[in-house]
Amino acid sequence: MYMILKPLIALVAWTAFSVVAAEQCATPPKLRRVQVNTEVKHIDLGVSGGSGPSIAANGTDFFLMQFAIDLPEPVYDGWNITLRFDKTIFMIQNLEADLIEHNADNTTLIFGPKEWNQDLKPGFQWQAWQGSCAGSPLHVLESYLSYDPTALPPSRPPPRPLHMEPPGVTVHLPVEGEKFNLAKSLQFSMLFYEAQRSGRMPSNKRVSWRFDSGLDDGKDVGLDLTGGYHDAGDHIKFIFPGAAATTLLAWGGLAFEEGYKGAKEMGNLLDCVKWSTDYLMKLHTGKDEMYVQISDKPTDHFVFVRPEDMTKTRRSYKVTCANPGSQPVLESAAALAASHLLFKAHVGEGGGEDAFDRIPDYDETYVASLLQHAEELFDFAVRCPGHYVEDGKVPADCCYGGGPWGDEEAWAALWLFKATGKDAYLAHAKATYHTCCSPYKQRDPFNAYTQFGWDNKEAGVNLLLYQLTQEEPYAYALKSHLNGWVDGDPIARTPAGLSYVSQWGSLRVAANQAFLALLAAEEGLRSEDYRSYAKSQIYYILGDCCRNTTTGEVMKTYQMGFGPVHPRNPHHRATACDLQGECECSDRGSYHILYGAIVGGPREDDSHHDKCPDFIT
């Protein structure tokens, strides 16, 4: 059972990561006030200190605010929330509302719905609001919800006929006694990455509705920068999170080789990783320069078309010693070093009709080039440190801005030590560890329990250090991190069992932790508990989330194409457009099935919005 579960956990973690759009990366919302040509109803939400919004200060000028709305009836076709504060508000954010009006001194603010939540049901709960203000304490003097009680439910067009393209894989029978066909899920996960490809499609492509795209990438700088993967459901090529996904894919292939071979997917995994590593090496255009992003939010995110129809020249962004960018460069070094190990393990295994029927074409020269680029990129990043948004002026702050890069530096050094055996890399990682990844370092109060993911490798660094040294302090740090998730304290579970931190990419976060837990179990750390936790999180995604409590029947899965009932409306441009380029982002069903994709995920009560405009879930 665990033979295939292990690589599936590794792959699902980063499948989920790739399909979740980053914050603020969506089509522009329609902002409007509730019309007052009818009787507008107001619900008083109260004031601070009573039954109204509760506010917690974080420092002198940052705040978190929460409140609930007891709706007596459904709300249709729009609403507004008005908040009046006793101090000037400099910034305020909420994932479910947009600021549409404010007074001159920013003490009274009016919010409207996102595109996907024009309607509200009784029992609706708000996610936390956060912002900054002119000092503390901050108080709400007045708050109310306004809506039109005479508005009627929207008339829904009929669901769009679903194009049932064959998935392009030979699905294997499930293991006897296992509730889910894990080999099938693993195979579908690989298909998701193929649907994300940019550049010239290969002759052996398996996703029939994807064609050449981004063929002019790099034209603005006189280079060929075609290839790589699109991020989430969009067109921008972000190298920092893309390289992070590559590192983890390679790690999964190294750690769980038997499972990939059992599912007959090792060739497809190598093909998937090579599509990325080819691109990362292509982006490393000089000893001290690397292109780390193609296009930007204004150019691509406000255009909802197929990737094939994005034909205008897109801007290429690079980092150099004069404009440094440590995060994507270090993560690329880690990705290439980990991939070097993966490809080295399978040189000469091409051919045959079984596990390696689609193995990519590469040789020992290619394997060596991966390591050469990895070492050069690490050297470049260490000699020329800097934040790639603030110092490198790369416009990734909309979506993948990134924090400090000490964890990426230790992470890359450890992968290079594994690839080269050079003690200098291990020493570098240990020296960096105490400022980036030790449980005793001063943590950001907003991030006391860090989430292992594209921007934070702290837990991964502790795991690698323990694997390499077997020293107890690293095991302690790793267990301190994982126990908070596995034991449900302080990281709580939804009623159906998902570890839940935020509505933003809730499945991706849980899957990443499951991956870490399984690797830690392989090292003998709380093996039974950690394996059980990892299995529970992946099974939640595959259908344990949504079983009929009486019959036990799976009612829904969060992996597209995996079960009879799965999400049909991902926020994904290529999927929402037909072959003629007609696109519709709605809740009528996409034109194509995005096999293997894991959507953003549910709320903390296990409810889920399957609506294309909702780029969070």
PDB file of N, CA and C in Angstrom, residues 277-278 280-281 332-333 335-341 364-377:
ATOM      1  N   THR A 277      14.142  21.250 -15.873  1.00  0.00           N
ATOM      2  CA  THR A 277      15.592  21.463 -15.778  1.00  0.00           C
ATOM      3  C   THR A 277      16.173  21.987 -17.096  1.00  0.00           C
ATOM      4  N   ASP A 278      15.630  21.532 -18.231  1.00  0.00           N
ATOM      5  CA  ASP A 278      16.053  22.112 -19.518  1.00  0.00           C
ATOM      6  C   ASP A 278      15.873  23.619 -19.493  1.00  0.00           C
ATOM      7  N   LEU A 280      15.488  25.665 -16.748  1.00  0.00           N
ATOM      8  CA  LEU A 280      16.312  26.360 -15.752  1.00  0.00           C
ATOM      9  C   LEU A 280      17.722  26.590 -16.282  1.00  0.00           C
ATOM     10  N   MET A 281      18.291  25.610 -16.955  1.00  0.00           N
ATOM     11  CA  MET A 281      19.630  25.792 -17.523  1.00  0.00           C
ATOM     12  C   MET A 281      19.607  26.813 -18.654  1.00  0.00           C
ATOM     13  N   SER A 332      16.806  27.448  -7.788  1.00  0.00           N
ATOM     14  CA  SER A 332      17.182  26.790  -9.043  1.00  0.00           C
ATOM     15  C   SER A 332      18.410  25.906  -8.848  1.00  0.00           C
ATOM     16  N   ALA A 333      19.355  26.374  -8.032  1.00  0.00           N
ATOM     17  CA  ALA A 333      20.531  25.551  -7.728  1.00  0.00           C
ATOM     18  C   ALA A 333      20.121  24.266  -7.020  1.00  0.00           C
ATOM     19  N   ALA A 335      17.165  22.799  -7.189  1.00  0.00           N
ATOM     20  CA  ALA A 335      16.414  21.972  -8.131  1.00  0.00           C
ATOM     21  C   ALA A 335      17.344  21.213  -9.064  1.00  0.00           C
ATOM     22  N   LEU A 336      18.369  21.879  -9.570  1.00  0.00           N
ATOM     23  CA  LEU A 336      19.290  21.231 -10.501  1.00  0.00           C
ATOM     24  C   LEU A 336      20.160  20.187  -9.800  1.00  0.00           C
ATOM     25  N   ALA A 337      20.540  20.452  -8.550  1.00  0.00           N
ATOM     26  CA  ALA A 337      21.339  19.476  -7.804  1.00  0.00           C
ATOM     27  C   ALA A 337      20.517  18.225  -7.491  1.00  0.00           C
ATOM     28  N   ALA A 338      19.281  18.425  -7.041  1.00  0.00           N
ATOM     29  CA  ALA A 338      18.421  17.277  -6.752  1.00  0.00           C
ATOM     30  C   ALA A 338      18.116  16.494  -8.023  1.00  0.00           C
ATOM     31  N   SER A 339      17.883  17.210  -9.129  1.00  0.00           N
ATOM     32  CA  SER A 339      17.594  16.546 -10.404  1.00  0.00           C
ATOM     33  C   SER A 339      18.819  15.799 -10.924  1.00  0.00           C
ATOM     34  N   HIS A 340      20.006  16.344 -10.669  1.00  0.00           N
ATOM     35  CA  HIS A 340      21.245  15.642 -11.037  1.00  0.00           C
ATOM     36  C   HIS A 340      21.267  14.254 -10.397  1.00  0.00           C
ATOM     37  N   LEU A 341      20.915  14.183  -9.123  1.00  0.00           N
ATOM     38  CA  LEU A 341      20.902  12.895  -8.433  1.00  0.00           C
ATOM     39  C   LEU A 341      19.863  11.953  -9.030  1.00  0.00           C
ATOM     40  N   GLU A 364      25.091  10.958 -19.816  1.00  0.00           N
ATOM     41  CA  GLU A 364      25.906  11.390 -18.690  1.00  0.00           C
ATOM     42  C   GLU A 364      26.360  12.844 -18.830  1.00  0.00           C
ATOM     43  N   THR A 365      26.505  13.319 -20.066  1.00  0.00           N
ATOM     44  CA  THR A 365      26.868  14.727 -20.269  1.00  0.00           C
ATOM     45  C   THR A 365      25.775  15.641 -19.737  1.00  0.00           C
ATOM     46  N   TYR A 366      24.529  15.255 -19.977  1.00  0.00           N
ATOM     47  CA  TYR A 366      23.408  16.048 -19.467  1.00  0.00           C
ATOM     48  C   TYR A 366      23.404  16.039 -17.936  1.00  0.00           C
ATOM     49  N   VAL A 367      23.645  14.891 -17.353  1.00  0.00           N
ATOM     50  CA  VAL A 367      23.674  14.774 -15.895  1.00  0.00           C
ATOM     51  C   VAL A 367      24.756  15.686 -15.317  1.00  0.00           C
ATOM     52  N   ALA A 368      25.914  15.712 -15.954  1.00  0.00           N
ATOM     53  CA  ALA A 368      27.011  16.561 -15.481  1.00  0.00           C
ATOM     54  C   ALA A 368      26.675  18.041 -15.629  1.00  0.00           C
ATOM     55  N   SER A 369      25.982  18.393 -16.688  1.00  0.00           N
ATOM     56  CA  SER A 369      25.645  19.807 -16.901  1.00  0.00           C
ATOM     57  C   SER A 369      24.683  20.307 -15.837  1.00  0.00           C
ATOM     58  N   LEU A 370      23.797  19.449 -15.353  1.00  0.00           N
ATOM     59  CA  LEU A 370      22.897  19.848 -14.270  1.00  0.00           C
ATOM     60  C   LEU A 370      23.687  20.284 -13.051  1.00  0.00           C
ATOM     61  N   LEU A 371      24.689  19.526 -12.685  1.00  0.00           N
ATOM     62  CA  LEU A 371      25.483  19.842 -11.501  1.00  0.00           C
ATOM     63  C   LEU A 371      26.346  21.078 -11.723  1.00  0.00           C
ATOM     64  N   GLN A 372      26.882  21.223 -12.920  1.00  0.00           N
ATOM     65  CA  GLN A 372      27.697  22.406 -13.203  1.00  0.00           C
ATOM     66  C   GLN A 372      26.875  23.679 -13.048  1.00  0.00           C
ATOM     67  N   HIS A 373      25.696  23.709 -13.621  1.00  0.00           N
ATOM     68  CA  HIS A 373      24.830  24.887 -13.478  1.00  0.00           C
ATOM     69  C   HIS A 373      24.441  25.106 -12.016  1.00  0.00           C
ATOM     70  N   ALA A 374      24.180  24.033 -11.296  1.00  0.00           N
ATOM     71  CA  ALA A 374      23.791  24.163  -9.889  1.00  0.00           C
ATOM     72  C   ALA A 374      24.896  24.820  -9.073  1.00  0.00           C
ATOM     73  N   GLU A 375      26.136  24.382  -9.261  1.00  0.00           N
ATOM     74  CA  GLU A 375      27.238  24.962  -8.497  1.00  0.00           C
ATOM     75  C   GLU A 375      27.485  26.413  -8.885  1.00  0.00           C
ATOM     76  N   GLU A 376      27.402  26.713 -10.175  1.00  0.00           N
ATOM     77  CA  GLU A 376      27.616  28.097 -10.614  1.00  0.00           C
ATOM     78  C   GLU A 376      26.529  29.022 -10.077  1.00  0.00           C
ATOM     79  N   LEU A 377      25.282  28.558 -10.069  1.00  0.00           N
ATOM     80  CA  LEU A 377      24.193  29.388  -9.560  1.00  0.00           C
ATOM     81  C   LEU A 377      24.330  29.615  -8.059  1.00  0.00           C
TER      82      LEU A 377
END
